[in-house]
């Protein structure tokens, strides 16, 4: 009720807007920015200073730039909007877009705002971004989760037009409720049998232990273990390895250091015989445990180390009283653990300035309609083929 009252009293005009364009000037905002992300509805570490500063430091292209819009109420930070300024060629001309990029190092980068003030703060941040970069033709938020307050706040704004597209990948998350024993009963007999057999084999080895490193024990010093195990996983032939890119290695060094400084980093390990068999890079926020990287050494596959470690992670979540374990992405094996799937959306924002309407909204609207038409055409074709085959 207090937050509701505050939002009624606060107006956009009472907010002080600051815009930052270099890494050094981001630092003074770091602690309060991280706190906003820690408390946020989304519970996503990608929205924090720790993540955004690391990403901007390593992955903004030479022909791109970035800026962050901060909203203050007196001395209190109440909102942050980070954006990359990139260009796209349309009709033979280069036009600027403001984007939150989706990549293998980040996704679902979102606005963070004080709980209860989102409908005031988010429009103010959007207005400030549009004024700061007036010749852009659109703002693109890639893969926002369904529970993002940004979506609801943008839908209420009258001076912009939105295109909302369902993302192809949902986000798997495991709700932590009741007790671990009750949850385990819901798992399939096949999975429970696999775990039982694998544990029996595993504990024939020496020095088997599950380790959860938190607080001052969880630092960037354990990153080489993740890199080493990942290089011995299935990704060595089919995926993208951190070890294969010096930029990725530098990014993860800085990211894990900053997550550690914020007190969020957690390393989850399964070891035997002095070797790391499986390891997860996890982040613990106020209500969620987010698992960003999972890896297991394939030479130990007969012990199902990834499965064993994940069961220990779930067990730990019940002890820690978190609300969910968020895997962010979606892979078939997540279904074995009865995870829920959260829809995500790409949100395209167009101001009512002529350049945005003509070169942004209208082409995007036409492309969107063509996509819908194509989907319907494919469905019709499949239906007719099925009919003919009968």
GROMACS .gro file of N, CA and C in nm, residues 34 37-48 51 105-108 143 145 147 171-174 176 212-214 226 252 255-256 259 263-268 279-294 310 313-314 317 320 322-329 334 339 342 344:
model
  219
   34UNK      N    1   2.247  -0.242  -0.880
   34UNK     CA    2   2.242  -0.385  -0.846
   34UNK      C    3   2.127  -0.415  -0.751
   37UNK      N    4   1.803  -0.447  -0.936
   37UNK     CA    5   1.794  -0.576  -1.005
   37UNK      C    6   1.766  -0.689  -0.905
   38UNK      N    7   1.830  -0.681  -0.788
   38UNK     CA    8   1.814  -0.783  -0.684
   38UNK      C    9   1.669  -0.793  -0.637
   39UNK      N   10   1.601  -0.677  -0.626
   39UNK     CA   11   1.464  -0.673  -0.575
   39UNK      C   12   1.358  -0.687  -0.685
   40UNK      N   13   1.398  -0.680  -0.810
   40UNK     CA   14   1.304  -0.664  -0.922
   40UNK      C   15   1.206  -0.780  -0.938
   41UNK      N   16   1.097  -0.751  -1.006
   41UNK     CA   17   0.998  -0.854  -1.039
   41UNK      C   18   1.059  -0.961  -1.128
   42UNK      N   19   1.139  -0.918  -1.227
   42UNK     CA   20   1.196  -1.011  -1.324
   42UNK      C   21   1.295  -1.110  -1.263
   43UNK      N   22   1.369  -1.066  -1.161
   43UNK     CA   23   1.473  -1.150  -1.098
   43UNK      C   24   1.571  -1.201  -1.204
   44UNK      N   25   1.625  -1.109  -1.282
   44UNK     CA   26   1.721  -1.144  -1.387
   44UNK      C   27   1.852  -1.068  -1.365
   45UNK      N   28   1.964  -1.138  -1.350
   45UNK     CA   29   2.092  -1.070  -1.326
   45UNK      C   30   2.139  -0.989  -1.446
   46UNK      N   31   2.086  -1.021  -1.567
   46UNK     CA   32   2.126  -0.947  -1.687
   46UNK      C   33   2.085  -0.800  -1.682
   47UNK      N   34   1.994  -0.766  -1.590
   47UNK     CA   35   1.948  -0.627  -1.578
   47UNK      C   36   2.035  -0.545  -1.482
   48UNK      N   37   2.140  -0.606  -1.427
   48UNK     CA   38   2.219  -0.541  -1.322
   48UNK      C   39   2.341  -0.467  -1.377
   51UNK      N   40   2.625  -0.715  -1.479
   51UNK     CA   41   2.615  -0.779  -1.612
   51UNK      C   42   2.627  -0.677  -1.724
  105UNK      N   43   2.586  -1.442  -2.458
  105UNK     CA   44   2.641  -1.387  -2.334
  105UNK      C   45   2.537  -1.305  -2.256
  106UNK      N   46   2.422  -1.282  -2.317
  106UNK     CA   47   2.320  -1.205  -2.246
  106UNK      C   48   2.187  -1.221  -2.317
  107UNK      N   49   2.080  -1.210  -2.244
  107UNK     CA   50   1.946  -1.208  -2.304
  107UNK      C   51   1.851  -1.150  -2.201
  108UNK      N   52   1.736  -1.108  -2.248
  108UNK     CA   53   1.634  -1.053  -2.158
  108UNK      C   54   1.684  -0.933  -2.079
  143UNK      N   55   1.347  -1.028  -2.620
  143UNK     CA   56   1.316  -1.139  -2.529
  143UNK      C   57   1.288  -1.096  -2.385
  145UNK      N   58   1.072  -1.124  -2.050
  145UNK     CA   59   0.985  -1.226  -1.992
  145UNK      C   60   0.844  -1.172  -1.973
  147UNK      N   61   0.658  -1.167  -1.727
  147UNK     CA   62   0.634  -1.097  -1.601
  147UNK      C   63   0.707  -0.962  -1.593
  171UNK      N   64   1.116  -1.956  -2.146
  171UNK     CA   65   1.216  -1.967  -2.039
  171UNK      C   66   1.171  -2.069  -1.936
  172UNK      N   67   1.249  -2.174  -1.918
  172UNK     CA   68   1.211  -2.279  -1.823
  172UNK      C   69   1.248  -2.238  -1.681
  173UNK      N   70   1.157  -2.262  -1.590
  173UNK     CA   71   1.186  -2.235  -1.449
  173UNK      C   72   1.112  -2.336  -1.363
  174UNK      N   73   1.172  -2.368  -1.252
  174UNK     CA   74   1.115  -2.466  -1.160
  174UNK      C   75   1.063  -2.394  -1.036
  176UNK      N   76   0.954  -2.356  -0.671
  176UNK     CA   77   0.992  -2.425  -0.548
  176UNK      C   78   0.879  -2.407  -0.447
  212UNK      N   79   2.885  -2.622  -0.284
  212UNK     CA   80   2.817  -2.498  -0.322
  212UNK      C   81   2.898  -2.383  -0.263
  213UNK      N   82   2.964  -2.309  -0.350
  213UNK     CA   83   3.048  -2.197  -0.305
  213UNK      C   84   2.968  -2.068  -0.314
  214UNK      N   85   2.956  -1.999  -0.200
  214UNK     CA   86   2.880  -1.875  -0.194
  214UNK      C   87   2.962  -1.768  -0.122
  226UNK      N   88   3.517  -2.406  -1.476
  226UNK     CA   89   3.403  -2.408  -1.568
  226UNK      C   90   3.451  -2.421  -1.712
  252UNK      N   91   3.373  -1.320  -1.908
  252UNK     CA   92   3.333  -1.402  -1.793
  252UNK      C   93   3.420  -1.375  -1.670
  255UNK      N   94   3.265  -1.053  -1.546
  255UNK     CA   95   3.129  -1.079  -1.498
  255UNK      C   96   3.130  -1.151  -1.364
  256UNK      N   97   3.207  -1.260  -1.353
  256UNK     CA   98   3.209  -1.336  -1.228
  256UNK      C   99   3.269  -1.254  -1.113
  259UNK      N  100   2.986  -1.013  -1.017
  259UNK     CA  101   2.880  -1.087  -0.947
  259UNK      C  102   2.924  -1.125  -0.807
  263UNK      N  103   2.789  -1.016  -0.423
  263UNK     CA  104   2.747  -1.120  -0.330
  263UNK      C  105   2.647  -1.217  -0.389
  264UNK      N  106   2.637  -1.222  -0.522
  264UNK     CA  107   2.536  -1.305  -0.588
  264UNK      C  108   2.591  -1.435  -0.646
  265UNK      N  109   2.720  -1.443  -0.669
  265UNK     CA  110   2.777  -1.555  -0.742
  265UNK      C  111   2.770  -1.684  -0.660
  266UNK      N  112   2.738  -1.793  -0.727
  266UNK     CA  113   2.742  -1.925  -0.663
  266UNK      C  114   2.799  -2.025  -0.763
  267UNK      N  115   2.900  -2.098  -0.721
  267UNK     CA  116   2.953  -2.210  -0.800
  267UNK      C  117   2.895  -2.338  -0.743
  268UNK      N  118   2.836  -2.421  -0.827
  268UNK     CA  119   2.778  -2.548  -0.786
  268UNK      C  120   2.860  -2.658  -0.853
  279UNK      N  121   2.977  -2.875  -1.322
  279UNK     CA  122   2.985  -2.743  -1.258
  279UNK      C  123   2.879  -2.651  -1.319
  280UNK      N  124   2.818  -2.571  -1.234
  280UNK     CA  125   2.720  -2.470  -1.278
  280UNK      C  126   2.764  -2.332  -1.234
  281UNK      N  127   2.746  -2.235  -1.321
  281UNK     CA  128   2.763  -2.095  -1.284
  281UNK      C  129   2.623  -2.044  -1.251
  282UNK      N  130   2.599  -2.014  -1.125
  282UNK     CA  131   2.466  -1.972  -1.081
  282UNK      C  132   2.471  -1.834  -1.016
  283UNK      N  133   2.357  -1.768  -1.014
  283UNK     CA  134   2.343  -1.636  -0.954
  283UNK      C  135   2.224  -1.639  -0.860
  284UNK      N  136   2.243  -1.592  -0.736
  284UNK     CA  137   2.135  -1.595  -0.639
  284UNK      C  138   2.084  -1.453  -0.613
  285UNK      N  139   1.960  -1.429  -0.651
  285UNK     CA  140   1.896  -1.301  -0.623
  285UNK      C  141   1.798  -1.317  -0.508
  286UNK      N  142   1.713  -1.219  -0.488
  286UNK     CA  143   1.629  -1.217  -0.368
  286UNK      C  144   1.535  -1.338  -0.360
  287UNK      N  145   1.472  -1.372  -0.475
  287UNK     CA  146   1.373  -1.479  -0.472
  287UNK      C  147   1.406  -1.594  -0.568
  288UNK      N  148   1.515  -1.583  -0.641
  288UNK     CA  149   1.545  -1.682  -0.744
  288UNK      C  150   1.692  -1.724  -0.745
  289UNK      N  151   1.712  -1.847  -0.788
  289UNK     CA  152   1.846  -1.894  -0.824
  289UNK      C  153   1.847  -1.909  -0.976
  290UNK      N  154   1.935  -1.837  -1.042
  290UNK     CA  155   1.944  -1.840  -1.188
  290UNK      C  156   2.067  -1.923  -1.226
  291UNK      N  157   2.047  -2.025  -1.309
  291UNK     CA  158   2.160  -2.104  -1.356
  291UNK      C  159   2.189  -2.063  -1.499
  292UNK      N  160   2.305  -1.999  -1.517
  292UNK     CA  161   2.339  -1.942  -1.648
  292UNK      C  162   2.422  -2.038  -1.732
  293UNK      N  163   2.516  -2.109  -1.669
  293UNK     CA  164   2.600  -2.204  -1.741
  293UNK      C  165   2.601  -2.338  -1.668
  294UNK      N  166   2.578  -2.446  -1.745
  294UNK     CA  167   2.588  -2.582  -1.690
  294UNK      C  168   2.687  -2.659  -1.776
  310UNK      N  169   2.220  -3.151  -1.056
  310UNK     CA  170   2.096  -3.071  -1.062
  310UNK      C  171   2.000  -3.112  -0.952
  313UNK      N  172   2.102  -2.933  -0.655
  313UNK     CA  173   2.067  -2.791  -0.665
  313UNK      C  174   1.921  -2.771  -0.626
  314UNK      N  175   1.833  -2.858  -0.676
  314UNK     CA  176   1.691  -2.848  -0.642
  314UNK      C  177   1.670  -2.869  -0.493
  317UNK      N  178   1.763  -2.563  -0.309
  317UNK     CA  179   1.666  -2.454  -0.326
  317UNK      C  180   1.553  -2.465  -0.225
  320UNK      N  181   1.692  -2.342   0.100
  320UNK     CA  182   1.716  -2.197   0.101
  320UNK      C  183   1.588  -2.115   0.091
  322UNK      N  184   1.404  -2.038  -0.170
  322UNK     CA  185   1.388  -1.952  -0.287
  322UNK      C  186   1.257  -1.988  -0.355
  323UNK      N  187   1.207  -1.897  -0.440
  323UNK     CA  188   1.077  -1.921  -0.504
  323UNK      C  189   1.089  -1.999  -0.634
  324UNK      N  190   1.203  -1.985  -0.702
  324UNK     CA  191   1.218  -2.057  -0.827
  324UNK      C  192   1.365  -2.075  -0.864
  325UNK      N  193   1.390  -2.180  -0.944
  325UNK     CA  194   1.518  -2.198  -1.010
  325UNK      C  195   1.494  -2.164  -1.156
  326UNK      N  196   1.564  -2.063  -1.205
  326UNK     CA  197   1.541  -2.015  -1.341
  326UNK      C  198   1.655  -2.060  -1.432
  327UNK      N  199   1.620  -2.137  -1.535
  327UNK     CA  200   1.720  -2.184  -1.632
  327UNK      C  201   1.732  -2.090  -1.751
  328UNK      N  202   1.646  -1.987  -1.758
  328UNK     CA  203   1.648  -1.881  -1.858
  328UNK      C  204   1.613  -1.932  -1.998
  329UNK      N  205   1.678  -2.040  -2.043
  329UNK     CA  206   1.655  -2.093  -2.177
  329UNK      C  207   1.555  -2.209  -2.172
  334UNK      N  208   1.488  -3.029  -1.976
  334UNK     CA  209   1.423  -2.959  -1.865
  334UNK      C  210   1.287  -3.021  -1.832
  339UNK      N  211   0.943  -2.869  -1.526
  339UNK     CA  212   0.957  -2.723  -1.517
  339UNK      C  213   0.841  -2.653  -1.588
  342UNK      N  214   0.794  -2.005  -1.921
  342UNK     CA  215   0.749  -1.865  -1.920
  342UNK      C  216   0.763  -1.806  -2.061
  344UNK      N  217   0.820  -1.539  -2.356
  344UNK     CA  218   0.901  -1.418  -2.370
  344UNK      C  219   0.858  -1.345  -2.497
   0.00000   0.00000   0.00000
